[in-house]
Amino acid sequence: MIKSNSAGKIIDTTLTYVCLIAVAFIFFFPCLWIVLASFSKSGSIYSFDGFFPTSYSIHTFKKLFTDTTMYNYPRWFLNTLFVAVGSCVLGTLLTILTAYTMSRFDFKARKPMMKSTMVLSMFPSFMGMTAIYILMTQFGLINQIWGLILIYAAGAPMGYLTQKGFFDTIPKAIDEAAKIDGANSAQIFWKINLPLSKPIIVYTALTSFTWPWSDFILPKLLLKEKDLYTVAVGLMSLDETEFARFAAGSVFIAVPIVLLYFCLVKNMVNGIAEGAVKG
Amino acid sequence: MRRKLAMMLICAISVSAFSGCGKSEATEDKGDATATENTIFSGELEENVTIQVLENDTAISKGYFQQLIDAFNKEYEQYGITAVDANMDQYLDLANDGPYGYGPDVLYQANDVIMQYAQGKHILPLPVEKLECYSQVPKSAWQAYQVDIDGQTYTCGVPVNVQCPMLYYRRDLLPEDWKDNWDKDSNDVPDMVENWNDMYAFSVDRHNENGDTYGYMKSLYDVYFSSGFLFSYGGYIFGDNNTNPEDIGFSAGDSAKGAWVLSQLASTMNEDCIDDTITTNAYSKLADGTYFATMSTPDTYTTFFDELVNEYEADGLSEEEARAKAEENLVMTGIPKLPESGDLKEENPKLIDSKAMGGVNGYAISSYTKSPNACLAFVDFATKYDMIMLRNETLGISPAREDVSNEIGGLSESIYEKLEKGNIVLMPSIKEVAQIWTPGQTFFTDIAKDAFRSDSEKKYKDIDSMRAGLEEMCQQIHDAIFTLE
């Protein structure tokens, strides 16, 4: 009986691993392919031997950062970084403030506002692009990186519901205890609730960063000058013969996101743990 | 309730107040074209201005554009006029961006693009007779930029170079015995690049020898390149010299013979000819020897050349040797002649000239510029003999100016002659041209697909069915034009 159980367990484990490896391979293969393609020596997708390049070189990466006459990748990269960091800081602040307000304060328009934002957030963001374009032209914010940051940051609080859900889990009794000790609302927020909300802040920051980092539609709409392009728009403007440069650019753009994830995931876990102990 | 209503009204008023802010060019009436030409181009240069010039990407990457603006800025320094790179994508959207002040002042585009802008009054009619190049550019090239409004003709662009399909092939991929077996007229030019019958025969031979290699390869789906085969046998785009969209002529004359030629060529290619694949892979496939020949425009010469240099370098040659060898072996020449019968298997056919769809690239001035006279000065400067000659030397374009074309001779001169003879059919300059591409792609795709279908599944089994297919394509174009109007 024990023997058959252990055999079943082995089969179960093996099948699980086979399935996991197969699924992982399916998702990992495109990444592997683009990484290998970025090191292609010929630079052309049509000189591949089957799926993979015939010879490898780091020439494309060198070219990506040095040959900037037509395609100024370093500039695009800095623009993207600026937009993503700006949107991340401003967007996180606005989202957390909105979520906290909706979670902790009771005011007359609270319910209608919550309903409205929920309905509005159901519409895809590109629906309003024409209106955004016209508004931005009127405010003179076309060809302005700040214009992008404002739109991303202003749109971020629309998705405050997750953060509100988190604040709802922090017992209001803590706020009341602080109030008894003489703390005002701002002090309660900054000194009590915010330190307890590290995981959700990290999550918000991460999502606020990744959206502008990889967005294409809005920068394409608002940025007309090549030197102001973000990486997504810039890569799309590459000539059809520049495949290796496209692949190298796509690989390099993933670096900050991966770094950010590894830096923040630790804080996220720590935050969750701290929150659990304090809670 | 009353308070809520008041709040709503305040919001509405605020929004409408904001929407009134900003620039008002979008709603300004641009007025009559005659008035614009007379009043705007007064000849008085606007001083201390910067004009944004949108140039072709190749001109920028090869350094020609920098030389052009440096020379212009030096010449007009005394007036404080500075030309700069508009730093925009070459496929801009002047119709949407221009009214808000985000377009370039001067733009370099193909005639069909410029003329679509002209019909929307996004570019200015120009006093072209005042330009130095006026007498040197042929009438047919000027016509590509002309529009008739209320019985008057306005010219909205200045021709710079003529674009038309060219045959690219590798001299070192010719058979060793080509002088004995592939040069019947002993003129030292291989027969397969002189007529399509020999190109067809050579393509069959080359593929039979090695299944991985091909002779002539081209995406047949590409209307720009494929429609020339129809024109050669009497087809045309629009009637009345490409101005009457009621008369669509892809099926006119014996144009079905052109479709038959294409179907025969497709049988020597692989399935990549059905879509856009060959257009994008031709650079590397010609370089690695998979293809012997393909068709492209003159401005892509440098891309083919660079790919071939890379290939030779990969084979162990130094950069200098590779460049010298590529220069010797990469040949760009005119399109081969066609058999009058349309039969590529015919021996000793009677040959006729091939016609091709072409375009004229040139400069235009945005209606939204604040310095039209400075822009005109730039266009005049950029189209002078010296600059066009430099443009040819740097980019290998075929100039629209007769004097430069005569001076260069060779291929440029022959393109110029073809234009004069009407063997280059310029893309129509009316907006309806936008409706020819999709029905055309559908027809040519089916022609290409037929080569890979069994006999029973073929859509076009004979020349009569091809004629019917072309008539259907014309009907589709007609419907698209007049439904969308």
Short mmCIF file of C-alpha atoms in Angstrom, two decimals, chain B residues 82 180 288 324 372 452 458:
data_model
loop_
_atom_site.label_atom_id
_atom_site.label_comp_id
_atom_site.label_asym_id
_atom_site.label_seq_id
_atom_site.Cartn_x
_atom_site.Cartn_y
_atom_site.Cartn_z
CA THR B 82 18.24 78.94 -40.17
CA ASP B 180 28.36 31.87 -74.60
CA ASP B 288 23.76 35.59 -49.51
CA ALA B 324 35.23 47.06 -54.03
CA PRO B 372 6.74 80.98 -46.43
CA PHE B 452 0.95 27.04 -55.64
CA LYS B 458 -6.73 27.84 -59.37
#
